Amino acid sequence: MLKLRLKRCGRKQRAVYRIVAIDVRSRREGKDLQKVGFYDPIKNQTYLNVPAILYFLERGAQLTGTVRDIFKKAWDFKELRPNQSKFNCN
């Protein structure tokens, strides 16, 4: 089973996160299948590779709660709005 979750990068006291598609059994710093986004909580910057995210969601990947919240803030998922079954935004 796949999940879209955060992978911590950066230095001490200056965390930056990559949003990655990774197997559920892997560690947080484990090998990811593909990098699908980037999130900097300090600068409040987000980059999302929407086609890659849609690819993994269509194949049954689950979102973690934090990644779901980042997606809600980014508003890059307008194409998922009509079909609430893939991505519950409420």
mmCIF file of N, CA, C and O in Angstrom:
data_model
loop_
_atom_site.group_PDB
_atom_site.id
_atom_site.type_symbol
_atom_site.label_atom_id
_atom_site.label_comp_id
_atom_site.label_asym_id
_atom_site.label_seq_id
_atom_site.Cartn_x
_atom_site.Cartn_y
_atom_site.Cartn_z
ATOM 1 N N MET A 1 0.839 -1.171 0.000
ATOM 2 C CA MET A 1 0.000 0.000 0.000
ATOM 3 C C MET A 1 0.893 1.247 0.000
ATOM 4 O O MET A 1 1.883 1.313 0.696
ATOM 5 N N LEU A 2 0.496 2.215 -0.771
ATOM 6 C CA LEU A 2 1.258 3.455 -0.886
ATOM 7 C C LEU A 2 0.607 4.572 -0.081
ATOM 8 O O LEU A 2 -0.604 4.600 0.083
ATOM 9 N N LYS A 3 1.444 5.483 0.364
ATOM 10 C CA LYS A 3 0.961 6.695 1.025
ATOM 11 C C LYS A 3 1.712 7.887 0.469
ATOM 12 O O LYS A 3 2.875 7.784 0.088
ATOM 13 N N LEU A 4 1.032 9.009 0.438
ATOM 14 C CA LEU A 4 1.684 10.286 0.164
ATOM 15 C C LEU A 4 1.932 10.926 1.513
ATOM 16 O O LEU A 4 0.987 11.233 2.235
ATOM 17 N N ARG A 5 3.199 11.071 1.875
ATOM 18 C CA ARG A 5 3.520 11.601 3.193
ATOM 19 C C ARG A 5 4.758 12.478 3.133
ATOM 20 O O ARG A 5 5.397 12.602 2.098
ATOM 21 N N LEU A 6 5.079 13.095 4.275
ATOM 22 C CA LEU A 6 6.203 14.027 4.344
ATOM 23 C C LEU A 6 7.492 13.300 4.658
ATOM 24 O O LEU A 6 7.516 12.348 5.433
ATOM 25 N N LYS A 7 8.575 13.794 4.054
ATOM 26 C CA LYS A 7 9.918 13.296 4.317
ATOM 27 C C LYS A 7 10.753 14.498 4.734
ATOM 28 O O LYS A 7 10.838 15.482 4.005
ATOM 29 N N ARG A 8 11.347 14.440 5.924
ATOM 30 C CA ARG A 8 12.047 15.590 6.484
ATOM 31 C C ARG A 8 13.416 15.764 5.836
ATOM 32 O O ARG A 8 14.168 14.824 5.672
ATOM 33 N N CYS A 9 13.716 17.003 5.485
ATOM 34 C CA CYS A 9 15.013 17.389 4.927
ATOM 35 C C CYS A 9 15.442 18.666 5.640
ATOM 36 O O CYS A 9 14.739 19.176 6.500
ATOM 37 N N GLY A 10 16.567 19.206 5.244
ATOM 38 C CA GLY A 10 17.014 20.455 5.836
ATOM 39 C C GLY A 10 17.930 20.223 7.014
ATOM 40 O O GLY A 10 18.323 19.111 7.323
ATOM 41 N N ARG A 11 18.258 21.296 7.697
ATOM 42 C CA ARG A 11 19.181 21.182 8.825
ATOM 43 C C ARG A 11 18.429 21.288 10.150
ATOM 44 O O ARG A 11 17.209 21.443 10.180
ATOM 45 N N LYS A 12 19.164 21.257 11.216
ATOM 46 C CA LYS A 12 18.583 21.331 12.548
ATOM 47 C C LYS A 12 17.890 22.679 12.745
ATOM 48 O O LYS A 12 18.409 23.722 12.362
ATOM 49 N N GLN A 13 16.695 22.662 13.326
ATOM 50 C CA GLN A 13 15.880 23.849 13.580
ATOM 51 C C GLN A 13 15.439 24.565 12.298
ATOM 52 O O GLN A 13 14.996 25.708 12.346
ATOM 53 N N ARG A 14 15.596 23.940 11.154
ATOM 54 C CA ARG A 14 15.249 24.551 9.863
ATOM 55 C C ARG A 14 14.690 23.467 8.939
ATOM 56 O O ARG A 14 15.234 23.200 7.879
ATOM 57 N N ALA A 15 13.608 22.844 9.373
ATOM 58 C CA ALA A 15 13.050 21.709 8.655
ATOM 59 C C ALA A 15 12.388 22.145 7.353
ATOM 60 O O ALA A 15 11.719 23.168 7.280
ATOM 61 N N VAL A 16 12.599 21.341 6.336
ATOM 62 C CA VAL A 16 11.940 21.455 5.040
ATOM 63 C C VAL A 16 11.461 20.051 4.719
ATOM 64 O O VAL A 16 12.132 19.073 5.038
ATOM 65 N N TYR A 17 10.295 19.941 4.115
ATOM 66 C CA TYR A 17 9.718 18.623 3.872
ATOM 67 C C TYR A 17 9.488 18.399 2.390
ATOM 68 O O TYR A 17 9.063 19.294 1.676
ATOM 69 N N ARG A 18 9.737 17.175 1.956
ATOM 70 C CA ARG A 18 9.357 16.741 0.620
ATOM 71 C C ARG A 18 8.095 15.905 0.766
ATOM 72 O O ARG A 18 7.961 15.128 1.707
ATOM 73 N N ILE A 19 7.196 16.057 -0.166
ATOM 74 C CA ILE A 19 6.012 15.208 -0.202
ATOM 75 C C ILE A 19 6.349 14.073 -1.157
ATOM 76 O O ILE A 19 6.680 14.314 -2.321
ATOM 77 N N VAL A 20 6.313 12.847 -0.654
ATOM 78 C CA VAL A 20 6.773 11.707 -1.432
ATOM 79 C C VAL A 20 5.722 10.608 -1.446
ATOM 80 O O VAL A 20 4.891 10.499 -0.543
ATOM 81 N N ALA A 21 5.770 9.794 -2.491
ATOM 82 C CA ALA A 21 4.997 8.560 -2.550
ATOM 83 C C ALA A 21 5.911 7.464 -2.022
ATOM 84 O O ALA A 21 7.023 7.285 -2.524
ATOM 85 N N ILE A 22 5.459 6.769 -0.979
ATOM 86 C CA ILE A 22 6.324 5.806 -0.307
ATOM 87 C C ILE A 22 5.485 4.639 0.189
ATOM 88 O O ILE A 22 4.279 4.783 0.434
ATOM 89 N N ASP A 23 6.114 3.486 0.311
ATOM 90 C CA ASP A 23 5.436 2.313 0.838
ATOM 91 C C ASP A 23 5.141 2.518 2.324
ATOM 92 O O ASP A 23 5.929 3.139 3.038
ATOM 93 N N VAL A 24 4.035 2.005 2.796
ATOM 94 C CA VAL A 24 3.596 2.214 4.167
ATOM 95 C C VAL A 24 4.613 1.653 5.168
ATOM 96 O O VAL A 24 4.812 2.214 6.237
ATOM 97 N N ARG A 25 5.263 0.572 4.810
ATOM 98 C CA ARG A 25 6.168 -0.095 5.746
ATOM 99 C C ARG A 25 7.527 0.585 5.854
ATOM 100 O O ARG A 25 8.328 0.225 6.704
ATOM 101 N N SER A 26 7.806 1.571 5.016
ATOM 102 C CA SER A 26 9.095 2.255 5.037
ATOM 103 C C SER A 26 9.171 3.271 6.163
ATOM 104 O O SER A 26 8.161 3.816 6.601
ATOM 105 N N ARG A 27 10.396 3.559 6.587
ATOM 106 C CA ARG A 27 10.613 4.583 7.600
ATOM 107 C C ARG A 27 10.397 5.959 6.994
ATOM 108 O O ARG A 27 10.324 6.119 5.779
ATOM 109 N N ARG A 28 10.347 6.973 7.858
ATOM 110 C CA ARG A 28 10.142 8.346 7.377
ATOM 111 C C ARG A 28 11.262 8.764 6.433
ATOM 112 O O ARG A 28 11.036 9.441 5.441
ATOM 113 N N GLU A 29 12.487 8.367 6.731
ATOM 114 C CA GLU A 29 13.633 8.730 5.901
ATOM 115 C C GLU A 29 13.972 7.639 4.883
ATOM 116 O O GLU A 29 15.030 7.675 4.277
ATOM 117 N N GLY A 30 13.085 6.672 4.703
ATOM 118 C CA GLY A 30 13.353 5.549 3.809
ATOM 119 C C GLY A 30 13.306 5.937 2.344
ATOM 120 O O GLY A 30 13.060 7.081 1.969
ATOM 121 N N LYS A 31 13.534 4.938 1.498
ATOM 122 C CA LYS A 31 13.563 5.169 0.054
ATOM 123 C C LYS A 31 12.149 5.415 -0.462
ATOM 124 O O LYS A 31 11.240 4.635 -0.210
ATOM 125 N N ASP A 32 11.996 6.513 -1.191
ATOM 126 C CA ASP A 32 10.685 6.845 -1.739
ATOM 127 C C ASP A 32 10.586 6.401 -3.184
ATOM 128 O O ASP A 32 11.586 6.211 -3.860
ATOM 129 N N LEU A 33 9.365 6.244 -3.669
ATOM 130 C CA LEU A 33 9.140 5.884 -5.062
ATOM 131 C C LEU A 33 9.301 7.094 -5.972
ATOM 132 O O LEU A 33 9.900 7.011 -7.039
ATOM 133 N N GLN A 34 8.728 8.218 -5.547
ATOM 134 C CA GLN A 34 8.821 9.441 -6.344
ATOM 135 C C GLN A 34 8.547 10.648 -5.458
ATOM 136 O O GLN A 34 7.707 10.594 -4.567
ATOM 137 N N LYS A 35 9.261 11.722 -5.733
ATOM 138 C CA LYS A 35 8.999 12.987 -5.054
ATOM 139 C C LYS A 35 7.878 13.692 -5.808
ATOM 140 O O LYS A 35 7.973 13.892 -7.009
ATOM 141 N N VAL A 36 6.811 14.062 -5.095
ATOM 142 C CA VAL A 36 5.669 14.677 -5.763
ATOM 143 C C VAL A 36 5.391 16.094 -5.283
ATOM 144 O O VAL A 36 4.465 16.732 -5.756
ATOM 145 N N GLY A 37 6.203 16.598 -4.356
ATOM 146 C CA GLY A 37 5.973 17.951 -3.886
ATOM 147 C C GLY A 37 7.011 18.388 -2.880
ATOM 148 O O GLY A 37 7.938 17.650 -2.545
ATOM 149 N N PHE A 38 6.825 19.614 -2.394
ATOM 150 C CA PHE A 38 7.777 20.248 -1.500
ATOM 151 C C PHE A 38 6.989 21.182 -0.587
ATOM 152 O O PHE A 38 6.044 21.832 -1.024
ATOM 153 N N TYR A 39 7.371 21.234 0.691
ATOM 154 C CA TYR A 39 6.684 22.111 1.636
ATOM 155 C C TYR A 39 7.699 22.703 2.601
ATOM 156 O O TYR A 39 8.467 21.988 3.231
ATOM 157 N N ASP A 40 7.705 24.037 2.687
ATOM 158 C CA ASP A 40 8.568 24.752 3.625
ATOM 159 C C ASP A 40 7.670 25.473 4.625
ATOM 160 O O ASP A 40 7.058 26.484 4.287
ATOM 161 N N PRO A 41 7.559 24.966 5.863
ATOM 162 C CA PRO A 41 6.658 25.586 6.827
ATOM 163 C C PRO A 41 7.130 26.946 7.321
ATOM 164 O O PRO A 41 6.318 27.754 7.771
ATOM 165 N N ILE A 42 8.406 27.231 7.244
ATOM 166 C CA ILE A 42 8.926 28.500 7.738
ATOM 167 C C ILE A 42 8.598 29.630 6.757
ATOM 168 O O ILE A 42 8.097 30.679 7.147
ATOM 169 N N LYS A 43 8.845 29.402 5.477
ATOM 170 C CA LYS A 43 8.522 30.400 4.449
ATOM 171 C C LYS A 43 7.093 30.250 3.944
ATOM 172 O O LYS A 43 6.628 31.055 3.153
ATOM 173 N N ASN A 44 6.426 29.168 4.362
ATOM 174 C CA ASN A 44 5.063 28.867 3.936
ATOM 175 C C ASN A 44 4.971 28.741 2.413
ATOM 176 O O ASN A 44 4.067 29.285 1.784
ATOM 177 N N GLN A 45 5.922 28.012 1.833
ATOM 178 C CA GLN A 45 5.944 27.766 0.396
ATOM 179 C C GLN A 45 5.558 26.318 0.126
ATOM 180 O O GLN A 45 5.937 25.413 0.873
ATOM 181 N N THR A 46 4.815 26.117 -0.952
ATOM 182 C CA THR A 46 4.405 24.777 -1.341
ATOM 183 C C THR A 46 4.561 24.625 -2.842
ATOM 184 O O THR A 46 4.204 25.525 -3.603
ATOM 185 N N TYR A 47 5.106 23.490 -3.261
ATOM 186 C CA TYR A 47 5.159 23.130 -4.670
ATOM 187 C C TYR A 47 4.552 21.741 -4.798
ATOM 188 O O TYR A 47 4.926 20.831 -4.053
ATOM 189 N N LEU A 48 3.606 21.563 -5.714
ATOM 190 C CA LEU A 48 2.960 20.278 -5.914
ATOM 191 C C LEU A 48 3.040 19.887 -7.381
ATOM 192 O O LEU A 48 2.729 20.683 -8.261
ATOM 193 N N ASN A 49 3.446 18.659 -7.643
ATOM 194 C CA ASN A 49 3.453 18.092 -8.983
ATOM 195 C C ASN A 49 2.100 17.398 -9.165
ATOM 196 O O ASN A 49 1.949 16.218 -8.865
ATOM 197 N N VAL A 50 1.121 18.132 -9.630
ATOM 198 C CA VAL A 50 -0.271 17.664 -9.674
ATOM 199 C C VAL A 50 -0.437 16.404 -10.526
ATOM 200 O O VAL A 50 -1.097 15.460 -10.082
ATOM 201 N N PRO A 51 0.151 16.301 -11.736
ATOM 202 C CA PRO A 51 -0.033 15.057 -12.494
ATOM 203 C C PRO A 51 0.496 13.821 -11.761
ATOM 204 O O PRO A 51 -0.127 12.766 -11.787
ATOM 205 N N ALA A 52 1.622 13.947 -11.084
ATOM 206 C CA ALA A 52 2.171 12.806 -10.343
ATOM 207 C C ALA A 52 1.281 12.451 -9.156
ATOM 208 O O ALA A 52 1.063 11.269 -8.861
ATOM 209 N N ILE A 53 0.749 13.459 -8.475
ATOM 210 C CA ILE A 53 -0.129 13.204 -7.337
ATOM 211 C C ILE A 53 -1.406 12.514 -7.801
ATOM 212 O O ILE A 53 -1.865 11.549 -7.189
ATOM 213 N N LEU A 54 -1.987 12.990 -8.902
ATOM 214 C CA LEU A 54 -3.184 12.355 -9.441
ATOM 215 C C LEU A 54 -2.911 10.915 -9.859
ATOM 216 O O LEU A 54 -3.755 10.035 -9.660
ATOM 217 N N TYR A 55 -1.738 10.665 -10.416
ATOM 218 C CA TYR A 55 -1.362 9.314 -10.824
ATOM 219 C C TYR A 55 -1.391 8.362 -9.625
ATOM 220 O O TYR A 55 -1.972 7.278 -9.688
ATOM 221 N N PHE A 56 -0.789 8.774 -8.517
ATOM 222 C CA PHE A 56 -0.748 7.903 -7.340
ATOM 223 C C PHE A 56 -2.108 7.787 -6.661
ATOM 224 O O PHE A 56 -2.459 6.723 -6.153
ATOM 225 N N LEU A 57 -2.889 8.850 -6.652
ATOM 226 C CA LEU A 57 -4.227 8.773 -6.054
ATOM 227 C C LEU A 57 -5.141 7.836 -6.836
ATOM 228 O O LEU A 57 -5.945 7.106 -6.259
ATOM 229 N N GLU A 58 -5.005 7.841 -8.159
ATOM 230 C CA GLU A 58 -5.821 6.947 -8.982
ATOM 231 C C GLU A 58 -5.454 5.492 -8.766
ATOM 232 O O GLU A 58 -6.268 4.608 -8.982
ATOM 233 N N ARG A 59 -4.246 5.235 -8.335
ATOM 234 C CA ARG A 59 -3.804 3.874 -8.084
ATOM 235 C C ARG A 59 -3.950 3.457 -6.627
ATOM 236 O O ARG A 59 -3.387 2.458 -6.203
ATOM 237 N N GLY A 60 -4.697 4.244 -5.853
ATOM 238 C CA GLY A 60 -5.054 3.834 -4.508
ATOM 239 C C GLY A 60 -4.173 4.337 -3.390
ATOM 240 O O GLY A 60 -4.274 3.847 -2.270
ATOM 241 N N ALA A 61 -3.304 5.287 -3.653
ATOM 242 C CA ALA A 61 -2.462 5.827 -2.584
ATOM 243 C C ALA A 61 -3.319 6.597 -1.589
ATOM 244 O O ALA A 61 -4.283 7.265 -1.962
ATOM 245 N N GLN A 62 -2.953 6.509 -0.320
ATOM 246 C CA GLN A 62 -3.663 7.204 0.746
ATOM 247 C C GLN A 62 -2.867 8.449 1.136
ATOM 248 O O GLN A 62 -1.652 8.483 1.005
ATOM 249 N N LEU A 63 -3.565 9.464 1.638
ATOM 250 C CA LEU A 63 -2.920 10.685 2.107
ATOM 251 C C LEU A 63 -2.814 10.648 3.621
ATOM 252 O O LEU A 63 -3.738 10.201 4.299
ATOM 253 N N THR A 64 -1.708 11.147 4.150
ATOM 254 C CA THR A 64 -1.644 11.339 5.592
ATOM 255 C C THR A 64 -2.404 12.616 5.927
ATOM 256 O O THR A 64 -2.686 13.438 5.057
ATOM 257 N N GLY A 65 -2.724 12.802 7.192
ATOM 258 C CA GLY A 65 -3.499 13.969 7.601
ATOM 259 C C GLY A 65 -2.799 15.277 7.308
ATOM 260 O O GLY A 65 -3.411 16.237 6.840
ATOM 261 N N THR A 66 -1.504 15.331 7.541
ATOM 262 C CA THR A 66 -0.750 16.558 7.308
ATOM 263 C C THR A 66 -0.688 16.891 5.825
ATOM 264 O O THR A 66 -0.847 18.046 5.436
ATOM 265 N N VAL A 67 -0.475 15.883 4.994
ATOM 266 C CA VAL A 67 -0.427 16.117 3.543
ATOM 267 C C VAL A 67 -1.793 16.573 3.046
ATOM 268 O O VAL A 67 -1.894 17.465 2.205
ATOM 269 N N ARG A 68 -2.858 15.998 3.579
ATOM 270 C CA ARG A 68 -4.215 16.423 3.201
ATOM 271 C C ARG A 68 -4.428 17.898 3.541
ATOM 272 O O ARG A 68 -4.988 18.662 2.753
ATOM 273 N N ASP A 69 -3.953 18.330 4.715
ATOM 274 C CA ASP A 69 -4.083 19.731 5.114
ATOM 275 C C ASP A 69 -3.280 20.655 4.195
ATOM 276 O O ASP A 69 -3.725 21.753 3.854
ATOM 277 N N ILE A 70 -2.096 20.222 3.792
ATOM 278 C CA ILE A 70 -1.279 21.016 2.865
ATOM 279 C C ILE A 70 -2.000 21.162 1.531
ATOM 280 O O ILE A 70 -2.019 22.234 0.938
ATOM 281 N N PHE A 71 -2.615 20.085 1.060
ATOM 282 C CA PHE A 71 -3.346 20.141 -0.202
ATOM 283 C C PHE A 71 -4.543 21.076 -0.107
ATOM 284 O O PHE A 71 -4.867 21.788 -1.053
ATOM 285 N N LYS A 72 -5.208 21.089 1.031
ATOM 286 C CA LYS A 72 -6.348 21.998 1.204
ATOM 287 C C LYS A 72 -5.895 23.447 1.116
ATOM 288 O O LYS A 72 -6.559 24.282 0.510
ATOM 289 N N LYS A 73 -4.765 23.762 1.736
ATOM 290 C CA LYS A 73 -4.255 25.129 1.718
ATOM 291 C C LYS A 73 -3.782 25.547 0.333
ATOM 292 O O LYS A 73 -3.888 26.702 -0.053
ATOM 293 N N ALA A 74 -3.239 24.618 -0.419
ATOM 294 C CA ALA A 74 -2.646 24.956 -1.712
ATOM 295 C C ALA A 74 -3.708 25.236 -2.785
ATOM 296 O O ALA A 74 -3.428 25.933 -3.753
ATOM 297 N N TRP A 75 -4.880 24.660 -2.668
ATOM 298 C CA TRP A 75 -5.965 24.845 -3.637
ATOM 299 C C TRP A 75 -5.558 24.460 -5.049
ATOM 300 O O TRP A 75 -6.075 24.992 -6.020
ATOM 301 N N ASP A 76 -4.645 23.543 -5.200
ATOM 302 C CA ASP A 76 -4.238 23.091 -6.524
ATOM 303 C C ASP A 76 -5.050 21.890 -6.986
ATOM 304 O O ASP A 76 -4.797 21.346 -8.042
ATOM 305 N N PHE A 77 -6.027 21.496 -6.201
ATOM 306 C CA PHE A 77 -6.781 20.311 -6.547
ATOM 307 C C PHE A 77 -8.180 20.644 -7.019
ATOM 308 O O PHE A 77 -9.136 19.982 -6.673
ATOM 309 N N LYS A 78 -8.311 21.662 -7.841
ATOM 310 C CA LYS A 78 -9.619 22.042 -8.363
ATOM 311 C C LYS A 78 -10.193 20.948 -9.254
ATOM 312 O O LYS A 78 -11.401 20.767 -9.314
ATOM 313 N N GLU A 79 -9.318 20.194 -9.948
ATOM 314 C CA GLU A 79 -9.833 19.129 -10.805
ATOM 315 C C GLU A 79 -10.353 17.946 -9.991
ATOM 316 O O GLU A 79 -11.088 17.133 -10.502
ATOM 317 N N LEU A 80 -10.025 17.867 -8.714
ATOM 318 C CA LEU A 80 -10.557 16.799 -7.871
ATOM 319 C C LEU A 80 -11.841 17.202 -7.165
ATOM 320 O O LEU A 80 -12.499 16.369 -6.568
ATOM 321 N N ARG A 81 -12.201 18.460 -7.182
ATOM 322 C CA ARG A 81 -13.387 18.933 -6.461
ATOM 323 C C ARG A 81 -14.675 18.201 -6.856
ATOM 324 O O ARG A 81 -15.418 17.807 -5.990
ATOM 325 N N PRO A 82 -14.989 18.032 -8.146
ATOM 326 C CA PRO A 82 -16.262 17.396 -8.475
ATOM 327 C C PRO A 82 -16.353 15.955 -7.981
ATOM 328 O O PRO A 82 -17.415 15.484 -7.641
ATOM 329 N N ASN A 83 -15.232 15.248 -7.938
ATOM 330 C CA ASN A 83 -15.247 13.856 -7.515
ATOM 331 C C ASN A 83 -14.671 13.764 -6.111
ATOM 332 O O ASN A 83 -13.484 13.615 -5.924
ATOM 333 N N GLN A 84 -15.509 13.853 -5.112
ATOM 334 C CA GLN A 84 -15.067 13.882 -3.725
ATOM 335 C C GLN A 84 -14.602 12.522 -3.231
ATOM 336 O O GLN A 84 -14.028 12.429 -2.161
ATOM 337 N N SER A 85 -14.831 11.448 -3.990
ATOM 338 C CA SER A 85 -14.457 10.128 -3.500
ATOM 339 C C SER A 85 -12.941 9.937 -3.462
ATOM 340 O O SER A 85 -12.437 9.218 -2.620
ATOM 341 N N LYS A 86 -12.194 10.574 -4.368
ATOM 342 C CA LYS A 86 -10.750 10.417 -4.389
ATOM 343 C C LYS A 86 -10.079 11.243 -3.301
ATOM 344 O O LYS A 86 -9.126 10.820 -2.679
ATOM 345 N N PHE A 87 -10.577 12.443 -3.082
ATOM 346 C CA PHE A 87 -9.907 13.364 -2.162
ATOM 347 C C PHE A 87 -10.966 14.128 -1.403
ATOM 348 O O PHE A 87 -11.640 14.974 -1.968
ATOM 349 N N ASN A 88 -11.144 13.798 -0.156
ATOM 350 C CA ASN A 88 -12.172 14.462 0.634
ATOM 351 C C ASN A 88 -11.602 15.769 1.165
ATOM 352 O O ASN A 88 -10.722 15.779 2.004
ATOM 353 N N CYS A 89 -12.118 16.880 0.692
ATOM 354 C CA CYS A 89 -11.571 18.197 1.015
ATOM 355 C C CYS A 89 -12.353 18.891 2.113
ATOM 356 O O CYS A 89 -12.052 19.991 2.491
ATOM 357 N N ASN A 90 -13.403 18.300 2.604
ATOM 358 C CA ASN A 90 -14.232 18.949 3.622
ATOM 359 C C ASN A 90 -13.749 18.671 5.010
ATOM 360 O O ASN A 90 -13.277 17.746 5.402
#
